[in-house]
CSV table of C-alpha atoms in Angstrom, one decimal:
chain,number,residue,atom,x,y,z
K,24,MET,CA,123.9,289.2,148.1
K,25,PRO,CA,121.6,286.2,148.3
K,26,ILE,CA,118.5,287.0,150.5
K,27,LEU,CA,116.9,284.4,152.7
K,28,ILE,CA,113.3,284.8,154.0
K,29,ARG,CA,112.1,282.4,156.7
K,30,MET,CA,108.6,282.1,158.1
K,31,PRO,CA,106.4,279.3,159.5
K,32,GLU,CA,104.8,277.0,157.0
K,33,GLU,CA,101.6,276.3,158.8
K,34,ASN,CA,98.0,277.1,157.6
K,35,ILE,CA,96.4,279.6,160.0
K,36,LYS,CA,92.7,279.2,160.9
K,37,ALA,CA,90.9,282.4,161.5
K,38,VAL,CA,87.4,283.9,162.1
K,39,ALA,CA,86.2,287.2,160.8
K,40,GLY,CA,87.7,289.9,162.9
K,41,LYS,CA,90.9,288.0,163.8
K,42,ARG,CA,94.0,290.1,163.8
K,43,ILE,CA,97.1,288.8,162.1
K,44,ARG,CA,100.3,290.6,163.0
K,45,LEU,CA,103.4,290.3,160.7
K,46,ASN,CA,106.6,290.8,162.6
K,47,VAL,CA,109.5,291.1,160.1
K,48,GLN,CA,113.0,291.1,161.5
K,49,ILE,CA,115.6,292.2,158.9
K,50,GLU,CA,119.2,291.5,159.8
K,51,HIS,CA,121.5,294.1,158.2
K,52,PRO,CA,124.0,292.7,155.7
K,53,ARG,CA,127.6,292.5,156.9
K,54,THR,CA,129.0,293.9,153.6
K,55,ARG,CA,128.4,297.5,152.5
K,56,TRP,CA,124.8,298.3,151.6
K,57,LYS,CA,122.9,301.4,150.6
K,58,ASN,CA,119.3,300.5,151.0
K,59,ILE,CA,117.0,297.7,152.0
K,60,LYS,CA,113.5,297.8,150.6
K,61,LEU,CA,110.6,295.8,152.1
K,62,MET,CA,107.2,295.4,150.4
K,63,ILE,CA,104.3,293.4,151.7
K,64,LYS,CA,101.5,292.9,149.1
K,65,TYR,CA,98.3,291.5,150.6
K,66,ASN,CA,95.8,289.3,148.8
K,67,GLU,CA,93.0,291.5,147.5
K,68,LEU,CA,90.5,289.5,149.6
K,69,PHE,CA,91.8,291.3,152.7
K,70,CYS,CA,91.3,294.8,151.2
K,71,GLN,CA,94.6,296.0,152.8
K,72,GLN,CA,97.0,298.5,151.4
K,73,PRO,CA,100.4,297.2,150.5
K,74,VAL,CA,103.3,298.1,152.9
K,75,GLU,CA,106.5,299.7,151.6
K,76,ARG,CA,109.4,300.5,153.9
K,77,SER,CA,113.0,301.4,153.3
K,78,ILE,CA,116.0,301.0,155.6
K,79,THR,CA,118.8,303.4,154.7
K,80,GLU,CA,121.0,303.4,157.7
K,81,PRO,CA,122.6,300.7,159.9
K,82,ASN,CA,122.0,300.9,163.7
K,83,ASP,CA,123.7,299.7,166.8
K,84,VAL,CA,121.8,296.4,167.0
K,85,GLY,CA,122.4,295.4,163.4
K,86,PHE,CA,118.8,294.6,162.6
K,87,SER,CA,115.5,296.4,162.0
K,88,VAL,CA,111.9,295.3,162.8
K,89,ILE,CA,109.0,296.2,160.7
K,90,ALA,CA,105.5,295.3,161.9
K,91,ASP,CA,102.1,295.4,160.3
K,92,GLU,CA,98.6,294.2,161.3
K,93,ILE,CA,95.7,293.0,159.2
K,94,THR,CA,92.2,292.1,160.3
K,95,ILE,CA,90.3,289.2,158.7
K,96,PRO,CA,87.3,290.6,156.9
K,97,GLU,CA,83.7,289.2,157.1
K,98,VAL,CA,83.7,286.8,154.1
K,99,PRO,CA,82.4,283.3,153.4
K,100,PRO,CA,84.6,280.5,154.5
K,101,THR,CA,87.6,280.2,152.1
K,102,GLU,CA,91.3,279.4,152.1
K,103,GLN,CA,93.7,282.0,150.6
K,104,ARG,CA,97.3,283.1,150.8
K,105,LEU,CA,97.7,286.1,153.0
K,106,GLY,CA,99.9,287.7,150.4
K,107,GLU,CA,103.6,288.1,149.4
K,108,ILE,CA,106.7,289.6,150.9
K,109,ILE,CA,109.4,291.1,148.7
K,110,VAL,CA,112.8,292.2,149.9
K,111,GLU,CA,115.2,294.2,147.7
K,112,SER,CA,118.8,295.2,148.4
K,113,ASN,CA,121.8,296.2,146.2
K,114,GLY,CA,120.1,295.0,143.1
K,115,ASP,CA,119.1,291.6,144.5
K,116,THR,CA,115.4,290.8,145.0
K,117,ARG,CA,113.7,287.9,146.8
K,118,SER,CA,110.0,287.3,147.3
K,119,GLU,CA,108.2,284.6,149.3
K,120,TYR,CA,104.5,283.8,149.7
K,121,LEU,CA,103.0,284.5,153.1
K,122,PRO,CA,101.2,281.6,154.9
K,123,LYS,CA,97.7,280.5,154.0
K,124,ILE,CA,94.7,281.7,155.9
K,125,LYS,CA,91.7,279.4,156.3
K,126,ILE,CA,88.7,281.6,157.1
K,127,VAL,CA,86.1,279.7,159.0
K,128,SER,CA,82.8,280.5,160.8
K,129,LEU,CA,82.9,280.7,164.6
K,130,GLU,CA,81.4,277.2,164.8
K,131,GLY,CA,84.0,275.8,162.4
K,132,TYR,CA,86.7,277.6,164.4
K,133,PHE,CA,85.4,276.0,167.6
K,134,GLU,CA,85.4,272.5,166.0
K,135,GLU,CA,89.0,273.0,165.0
K,136,SER,CA,89.9,274.1,168.5
K,137,VAL,CA,88.3,271.0,170.0
K,138,ALA,CA,90.1,268.8,167.5
K,139,GLN,CA,93.4,270.6,168.4
K,140,ARG,CA,92.8,270.1,172.2
K,141,LEU,CA,92.2,266.4,171.6
K,142,ARG,CA,95.4,266.2,169.6
K,143,GLU,CA,97.2,267.8,172.5
K,144,LEU,CA,95.8,265.0,174.6
K,145,GLY,CA,97.4,262.4,172.3
K,146,PHE,CA,94.4,261.6,170.2
K,147,GLU,CA,94.2,261.3,166.5
K,148,ALA,CA,91.5,263.9,165.7
K,149,ASN,CA,90.1,264.8,162.3
K,150,ARG,CA,87.6,267.6,161.8
K,151,TRP,CA,84.8,266.8,159.4
K,152,GLY,CA,82.1,269.5,159.8
K,153,GLY,CA,78.9,269.8,157.9
K,154,PRO,CA,75.3,268.6,158.8
K,155,SER,CA,75.7,265.0,157.5
K,156,ASN,CA,79.1,264.5,159.1
K,157,PRO,CA,80.4,264.3,162.6
K,158,ASP,CA,82.0,267.5,163.8
K,159,VAL,CA,85.2,265.7,164.8
K,160,GLU,CA,86.3,262.0,164.6
K,161,ALA,CA,88.9,261.0,167.2
K,162,PHE,CA,90.6,257.9,168.7
K,163,HIS,CA,93.6,257.3,170.9
K,164,PRO,CA,96.3,255.2,169.3
K,165,ASP,CA,96.4,252.9,172.4
K,166,GLN,CA,92.6,252.2,171.9
K,167,PRO,CA,92.0,252.4,168.2
K,168,SER,CA,88.7,250.6,168.4
K,169,GLN,CA,87.2,253.1,170.9
K,170,LYS,CA,86.3,255.7,168.2
K,171,TYR,CA,84.7,258.9,169.4
K,172,GLN,CA,82.2,261.0,167.6
K,173,VAL,CA,82.8,264.5,169.0
K,174,GLU,CA,80.1,267.1,168.7
K,175,ALA,CA,81.2,270.6,169.4
K,176,THR,CA,78.5,273.1,170.2
K,177,THR,CA,78.7,276.8,170.7
K,178,GLU,CA,75.2,277.3,172.1
K,179,LYS,CA,75.1,279.5,175.2
K,180,LYS,CA,72.9,277.0,177.0
K,181,TYR,CA,73.0,273.2,176.3
K,182,ASP,CA,69.4,272.1,176.4
K,183,LEU,CA,67.4,268.9,175.8
K,184,ASP,CA,66.7,269.9,172.2
K,185,LYS,CA,70.4,270.0,171.4
K,186,TYR,CA,71.0,266.8,173.4
K,187,TRP,CA,68.4,264.9,171.2
K,188,LYS,CA,70.0,266.3,168.1
K,189,ASP,CA,73.5,265.2,169.1
K,190,THR,CA,72.5,261.8,170.3
K,191,GLY,CA,70.3,261.2,167.2
K,192,LYS,CA,73.3,262.1,165.0
K,193,PHE,CA,75.3,259.5,166.9
K,194,ARG,CA,72.8,256.8,166.4
K,195,ASP,CA,72.6,257.6,162.7
K,196,MET,CA,76.4,257.6,162.2
K,197,LYS,CA,77.7,255.0,164.5
K,198,GLU,CA,77.3,252.2,162.0
K,199,LYS,CA,78.8,254.1,159.1
K,200,PHE,CA,81.8,255.5,161.0
K,201,GLN,CA,82.0,252.7,163.6
K,202,PHE,CA,81.8,255.0,166.5
K,203,LYS,CA,81.7,253.6,170.0
K,204,ARG,CA,81.3,256.7,172.0
K,205,LEU,CA,79.8,260.2,171.8
K,206,LEU,CA,81.7,263.1,173.4
K,207,ILE,CA,79.9,266.4,173.5
K,208,VAL,CA,82.1,269.4,174.0
K,209,THR,CA,80.1,272.5,174.9
K,210,LEU,CA,81.2,276.1,175.1
K,211,ALA,CA,78.6,276.7,177.8
K,212,ASP,CA,79.5,276.4,181.4
K,213,LEU,CA,78.3,273.6,183.7
K,214,LYS,CA,75.6,275.9,185.2
K,215,ASP,CA,74.2,276.5,181.7
K,216,ILE,CA,73.5,272.8,181.1
K,217,CYS,CA,69.8,272.0,181.4
K,218,PRO,CA,69.0,269.6,184.4
K,219,GLY,CA,67.1,267.3,182.0
K,220,VAL,CA,70.4,266.7,180.1
K,221,THR,CA,72.3,266.1,183.3
K,222,LYS,CA,69.7,263.5,184.3
K,223,ARG,CA,69.8,261.7,181.0
K,224,LEU,CA,73.6,261.7,180.9
K,225,LYS,CA,73.6,259.9,184.3
K,226,ARG,CA,72.3,256.7,182.5
K,227,ALA,CA,75.4,254.6,182.6
K,228,SER,CA,74.2,252.3,179.7
K,229,ASP,CA,74.6,255.0,177.1
K,230,PRO,CA,78.2,255.7,175.9
K,231,PHE,CA,77.6,259.4,176.1
K,232,SER,CA,79.9,261.9,177.7
K,233,LEU,CA,79.8,265.7,178.0
K,234,ILE,CA,82.7,268.0,178.9
K,235,THR,CA,82.9,271.8,178.8
K,236,TYR,CA,85.5,273.3,176.6
K,237,ARG,CA,87.1,275.0,179.6
K,238,ASP,CA,87.5,271.6,181.3
K,239,LEU,CA,88.8,270.1,178.1
K,240,GLN,CA,91.4,272.9,177.9
K,241,LYS,CA,92.3,272.3,181.6
K,242,LEU,CA,92.8,268.6,180.9
K,243,ALA,CA,95.0,269.3,177.9
K,244,THR,CA,97.2,271.7,179.9
K,245,LYS,CA,97.6,269.2,182.7
K,246,TYR,CA,98.6,266.5,180.2
K,247,THR,CA,101.1,268.7,178.3
K,248,GLN,CA,102.6,269.8,181.6
K,249,ILE,CA,103.0,266.2,182.6
K,250,GLU,CA,100.8,266.5,185.6
K,251,ILE,CA,98.7,263.5,184.5
K,252,SER,CA,99.5,260.5,182.4
K,253,LYS,CA,97.9,259.3,179.2
K,254,TYR,CA,96.2,256.5,181.2
K,255,GLU,CA,94.5,259.1,183.4
K,256,VAL,CA,93.4,261.0,180.3
K,257,LEU,CA,91.8,257.9,178.8
K,258,ALA,CA,90.2,257.0,182.2
K,259,VAL,CA,88.7,260.6,182.4
K,260,LEU,CA,87.3,260.6,178.8
K,261,LEU,CA,85.9,257.1,179.1
K,262,GLN,CA,83.6,258.2,181.9
K,263,THR,CA,80.0,258.5,180.9
K,264,GLY,CA,77.9,261.5,181.9
K,265,ILE,CA,79.3,264.9,182.7
K,266,ILE,CA,83.0,264.9,183.0
K,267,PRO,CA,84.3,267.2,185.7
K,268,VAL,CA,88.0,268.2,185.6
K,269,ASP,CA,89.5,269.7,188.8
J,25,MET,CA,83.7,280.0,179.0
J,26,ASN,CA,81.0,281.7,177.0
J,27,ASN,CA,80.6,282.7,173.4
J,28,GLU,CA,82.0,286.2,173.9
J,29,GLU,CA,85.1,285.0,175.7
J,30,PHE,CA,85.7,282.4,173.1
J,31,LEU,CA,85.2,284.9,170.3
J,32,ALA,CA,87.6,287.3,171.9
J,33,GLU,CA,90.1,284.5,172.2
J,34,ALA,CA,89.5,283.5,168.6
J,35,ARG,CA,90.0,287.1,167.4
J,36,SER,CA,93.2,287.7,169.5
J,37,ALA,CA,96.3,288.7,167.5
J,38,ARG,CA,98.2,285.9,165.9
J,39,VAL,CA,101.8,286.8,165.3
J,40,ILE,CA,103.7,285.6,162.3
J,41,ASP,CA,107.4,286.0,162.7
J,42,ILE,CA,109.4,286.5,159.5
J,43,ALA,CA,113.2,286.6,159.4
J,44,VAL,CA,115.1,288.2,156.6
J,45,ARG,CA,118.8,287.4,156.3
J,46,PHE,CA,121.5,288.3,153.8
J,47,THR,CA,123.8,285.4,153.4
J,48,GLY,CA,127.5,286.1,152.7
J,49,VAL,CA,128.8,286.1,149.2
J,50,ARG,CA,131.0,283.1,148.6
J,51,PRO,CA,134.4,284.2,147.2
J,52,ARG,CA,135.6,282.8,143.9
J,53,ILE,CA,137.6,279.6,143.9
J,54,ASP,CA,140.7,281.3,142.7
J,55,GLU,CA,140.5,284.0,145.3
J,56,GLU,CA,139.9,281.4,148.0
J,57,ALA,CA,142.8,279.3,146.8
J,58,GLN,CA,145.1,282.4,146.8
J,59,GLN,CA,144.1,283.2,150.3
J,60,ILE,CA,144.9,279.6,151.4
J,61,VAL,CA,148.2,279.6,149.6
J,62,HIS,CA,149.1,283.0,151.0
J,63,ILE,CA,148.5,281.8,154.6
J,64,LYS,CA,150.4,278.6,154.1
J,65,GLN,CA,153.3,280.5,152.4
J,66,MET,CA,153.8,282.6,155.6
J,67,GLN,CA,154.8,279.4,157.4
J,68,VAL,CA,157.3,278.3,154.8
J,69,GLU,CA,160.9,278.5,155.9
J,70,ARG,CA,162.4,276.8,152.9
J,71,ILE,CA,161.5,274.9,149.8
J,72,TYR,CA,162.4,271.3,149.6
J,73,TYR,CA,163.7,270.0,146.4
J,74,ALA,CA,166.7,268.2,144.9
J,75,GLY,CA,168.5,268.9,141.7
J,76,ASP,CA,166.1,268.2,138.8
J,77,LEU,CA,164.0,265.5,140.4
J,78,ARG,CA,160.9,264.7,138.4
J,79,VAL,CA,157.4,263.8,139.6
J,80,ASP,CA,157.7,260.1,138.9
J,81,ASP,CA,161.1,259.9,140.4
J,82,PHE,CA,159.6,259.8,143.9
J,83,GLY,CA,157.6,256.7,143.0
J,84,LYS,CA,160.5,255.0,141.4
J,85,ILE,CA,162.8,255.6,144.4
J,86,LEU,CA,160.2,254.4,146.9
J,87,GLN,CA,159.6,251.3,144.8
J,88,PHE,CA,163.4,250.7,144.7
J,89,MET,CA,163.5,251.1,148.5
J,90,LYS,CA,160.6,248.6,149.0
J,91,GLU,CA,162.3,246.0,146.8
J,92,ARG,CA,165.6,246.3,148.5
J,93,SER,CA,164.3,246.8,152.0
J,94,THR,CA,166.2,243.8,153.3
J,95,ASP,CA,169.5,245.2,152.0
J,96,TYR,CA,169.7,248.2,154.3
J,97,SER,CA,168.9,249.1,157.9
J,98,THR,CA,170.6,252.5,158.3
J,99,ARG,CA,170.6,255.8,156.4
J,100,GLU,CA,174.2,255.3,155.4
J,101,GLN,CA,173.5,251.9,154.0
J,102,LEU,CA,170.6,253.3,152.0
J,103,LEU,CA,172.7,256.1,150.6
J,104,ARG,CA,175.4,253.6,149.5
J,105,LEU,CA,172.6,251.5,147.8
J,106,LEU,CA,171.0,254.5,146.1
J,107,GLU,CA,174.1,256.3,144.7
J,108,PRO,CA,175.0,253.8,141.9
J,109,ASN,CA,171.4,253.2,141.0
J,110,LEU,CA,170.2,256.8,140.6
J,111,ARG,CA,171.0,257.0,136.9
J,112,ARG,CA,169.2,253.8,136.2
J,113,LEU,CA,166.2,254.7,138.4
J,114,THR,CA,165.7,258.2,136.9
J,115,GLY,CA,166.6,257.1,133.4
J,116,ARG,CA,168.8,260.2,132.7
J,117,VAL,CA,172.0,261.9,133.7
J,118,PRO,CA,171.2,263.8,136.8
J,119,PHE,CA,171.5,267.6,136.9
J,120,ASP,CA,173.7,267.3,140.0
J,121,THR,CA,176.5,265.1,138.8
J,122,ILE,CA,177.8,264.4,142.4
J,123,SER,CA,175.6,261.5,143.0
J,124,ARG,CA,176.4,261.3,146.8
J,125,ARG,CA,175.2,264.8,147.3
J,126,TYR,CA,172.2,264.2,145.1
J,127,SER,CA,171.2,261.1,147.0
J,128,ARG,CA,171.5,262.9,150.3
J,129,ASN,CA,169.3,265.8,149.0
J,130,ILE,CA,166.8,263.3,147.7
J,131,LEU,CA,166.5,261.6,151.1
J,132,ARG,CA,166.3,265.1,152.8
J,133,VAL,CA,163.4,266.0,150.5
J,134,MET,CA,161.6,262.7,151.2
J,135,LYS,CA,162.0,263.2,154.9
J,136,ALA,CA,160.6,266.7,154.6
J,137,LEU,CA,157.6,265.3,152.7
J,138,GLU,CA,157.3,262.7,155.5
J,139,LEU,CA,157.8,259.8,153.1
J,140,LEU,CA,160.6,258.5,155.3
J,141,ASP,CA,161.3,258.8,159.0
J,142,THR,CA,164.7,259.8,160.6
J,143,GLU,CA,165.9,256.2,160.2
J,144,CYS,CA,165.0,256.3,156.5
J,145,ASN,CA,162.2,253.7,157.0
J,146,MET,CA,159.1,254.2,154.9
J,147,THR,CA,156.3,255.9,156.8
J,148,ILE,CA,152.5,255.5,156.2
J,149,VAL,CA,152.6,258.5,153.9
J,150,GLY,CA,155.4,256.9,151.9
J,151,ASP,CA,153.6,253.6,151.8
J,152,ARG,CA,150.4,255.4,150.6
J,153,LEU,CA,152.3,257.3,147.9
J,154,LEU,CA,153.9,254.1,146.7
J,155,ARG,CA,150.6,252.3,146.6
J,156,TYR,CA,149.1,255.1,144.4
J,157,TYR,CA,152.2,255.1,142.2
J,158,ILE,CA,151.7,251.4,141.5
J,159,ASN,CA,147.9,251.4,141.2
J,160,ASP,CA,146.6,254.9,140.3
J,161,LYS,CA,148.8,257.4,138.6
J,162,GLU,CA,146.3,260.2,138.9
J,163,LYS,CA,145.9,259.8,142.7
J,164,TYR,CA,149.7,259.6,142.9
J,165,HIS,CA,150.1,262.9,141.2
J,166,ASP,CA,147.4,264.5,143.3
J,167,TYR,CA,148.8,263.1,146.6
J,168,LEU,CA,152.3,264.2,145.6
J,169,SER,CA,150.9,267.6,144.8
J,170,GLN,CA,149.4,267.9,148.2
J,171,LEU,CA,152.6,266.8,149.9
J,172,LEU,CA,154.8,269.2,147.9
J,173,LEU,CA,152.4,272.1,148.5
J,174,ASP,CA,151.8,271.4,152.2
J,175,ARG,CA,155.1,270.0,153.4
J,176,GLY,CA,157.5,270.8,150.7
J,177,GLY,CA,156.9,274.5,150.8
J,178,TRP,CA,156.0,274.7,147.1
J,179,VAL,CA,153.2,277.1,147.9
J,180,ALA,CA,156.0,279.7,148.0
J,181,ILE,CA,156.8,279.0,144.3
J,182,LEU,CA,153.2,279.7,143.3
J,183,THR,CA,153.1,283.0,145.2
J,184,VAL,CA,156.5,284.1,143.8
J,185,VAL,CA,155.5,283.3,140.2
J,186,GLU,CA,152.2,285.1,140.7
J,187,ASP,CA,154.0,288.1,142.2
J,188,ILE,CA,156.4,288.3,139.3
J,189,TRP,CA,153.5,288.4,136.9
J,190,LYS,CA,151.3,290.8,138.9
J,191,GLY,CA,154.3,293.0,139.6
J,192,ARG,CA,154.5,293.6,135.9
J,193,ILE,CA,158.2,292.8,135.8
J,194,TYR,CA,159.1,292.6,132.2
J,195,VAL,CA,160.0,289.0,131.3
J,196,TYR,CA,160.9,288.6,127.7
J,197,GLY,CA,160.8,284.8,127.7
J,198,ARG,CA,160.5,281.7,129.8
J,199,GLN,CA,164.2,281.6,130.6
J,200,ALA,CA,164.0,285.1,131.9
J,201,LEU,CA,161.2,284.1,134.1
J,202,MET,CA,163.2,281.2,135.5
J,203,GLU,CA,166.1,283.4,136.3
J,204,THR,CA,163.9,286.0,138.0
J,205,LEU,CA,162.2,283.2,139.9
J,206,LYS,CA,165.5,281.8,141.1
J,207,GLU,CA,166.7,285.2,142.2
J,208,ARG,CA,163.5,285.8,144.2
J,209,LEU,CA,163.6,282.4,145.9
J,210,VAL,CA,167.3,282.9,146.9
J,211,GLU,CA,166.5,286.4,148.1
J,212,LYS,CA,163.8,285.1,150.3
J,213,LYS,CA,166.1,282.3,151.5
J,214,TYR,CA,163.7,279.6,150.4
J,215,ILE,CA,166.4,277.7,148.4
J,216,ARG,CA,170.0,276.7,148.8
J,217,GLY,CA,172.3,274.6,146.8
J,218,ILE,CA,172.0,273.2,143.3
J,219,TRP,CA,168.7,274.0,141.6
J,220,SER,CA,166.9,273.8,138.3
J,221,PRO,CA,164.0,276.1,138.3
J,222,ASN,CA,163.1,274.9,134.9
J,223,SER,CA,162.6,271.5,136.3
J,224,ILE,CA,160.5,272.6,139.2
J,225,ILE,CA,158.2,274.5,137.0
J,226,ASP,CA,158.0,271.5,134.6
J,227,ASN,CA,156.9,269.5,137.6
J,228,LEU,CA,154.2,272.0,138.6
J,229,VAL,CA,153.0,271.9,135.0
J,230,SER,CA,152.9,268.1,134.8
J,231,LEU,CA,151.0,268.0,138.1
J,232,GLY,CA,148.5,270.4,136.7
J,233,LEU,CA,149.2,273.1,139.3
J,234,MET,CA,150.4,275.4,136.6
J,235,LYS,CA,149.5,275.9,133.0
J,236,GLN,CA,151.8,275.7,130.1
J,237,TRP,CA,153.9,278.7,129.1
J,238,ASP,CA,151.7,281.5,127.8
J,239,SER,CA,153.7,283.4,125.3
J,240,ILE,CA,151.3,286.3,125.3
J,241,LEU,CA,151.0,286.8,129.1
J,242,LYS,CA,154.7,285.7,129.4
J,243,THR,CA,154.1,283.6,132.4
J,244,HIS,CA,153.0,280.2,133.6
J,245,GLU,CA,149.6,280.9,135.1
J,246,VAL,CA,148.8,279.2,138.3
J,247,ASN,CA,145.8,276.8,138.0
J,248,TRP,CA,144.0,278.0,141.2
J,249,GLU,CA,141.1,275.6,140.7
J,250,LYS,CA,143.5,272.6,140.8
J,251,VAL,CA,145.3,274.1,143.8
J,252,TYR,CA,142.0,274.6,145.7
J,253,ASP,CA,141.0,271.0,144.7
J,254,ILE,CA,144.3,269.6,146.1
J,255,LEU,CA,144.4,271.7,149.3
J,256,ARG,CA,140.7,271.6,150.2
J,257,ARG,CA,138.7,268.9,148.5
J,258,LYS,CA,140.8,265.9,148.0
J,259,VAL,CA,141.0,263.2,150.7
J,260,PHE,CA,143.6,260.5,150.5
J,261,LEU,CA,143.1,257.2,152.4
């Protein structure tokens, strides 16, 4: 009996400590069968014991569910396959690789999340990372010349020191990457932004904007739920200074 | 949102859904063909045939009708036209020597195969068969096979021959098979009148639906691959 195994093809980004839950739904064959054996072998990086389960009897619903959970270990950033799944029944065997896991630091994960939110807002967003690169490069297809350098920061408080670093990076890179605007996305709340930063951001001559991650998420949700149009999104993100989202 | 909240969100469980399915086993072609034929055979009331008509005779008669289409307008007129020309058309002395009866049976068969309508005018099917007869002999044979199996009730012959062989009835030679075949077809009321089972089996062999006489197996094996091809795969436009 030919065996089909289907699963999502995406690469999964994860930080250390992230839980990955495998939910395997096995439909019982319609013809006679004695035994269905399932094995999950994990990549040795994850230090997880392999899983072996046997289904020997049919049930009323005609399928069985086998679940297993794995926690991403504390390892340097890397990209690896999670492992392999093997199904055996009536002499037939089929195996498939599990999806790839890209293990990143918390800062890297945050940068990816920011890029993902911008994509949800209709932007083309590309995460670079590293000290000599922008965190994220983004532009909207309707305004391709308005390229954004996006700096994602996980600091608990956004102070002047960080502000000078980010704006300095923009001045260094704007010629090379042809950036027109700087968008700072901070994990900190508005109350944790230093007043000196707020004062400097009010200068309308600089093409600098700051938005909290929570507000960026809110904006993305409004857009995906069609509460606002893409023109409103562009108008919001073109504002200089601190961008509030209601 | 602070670091702890974001970290908690980043570490939250990500579910990967995996579906395992067992696809059905595809039956063998011969088994599938036998199933199709068995179902079609249940709807057969009689087998349409005439005397010792051969595969190419259909094409020749249709061609004759096309050439002389202005010489007849009723069935009776067509019969009167066909009777004296049968020997010339078929190129042999017919099995049924009463040419009037033979002509009538031929027209009955052609009507059953939908080559002619009730007024004995050529239908689209007849036209198509004639076109194949003139231009493409292989397509002609395949299309005629489909018509004979589907509309002529010839699926019943395949099943009866297969049953004789599977039923292990001792058949010492080809002639014995023909006699047994005729008895079975009469018993099931599939046939009436003057018949030449030899001829019908020869037609099935020349159409590729049956294999040549196998002197070891003592049968004409059905070519199920070809039967499946004709009934399921081939399309005629």
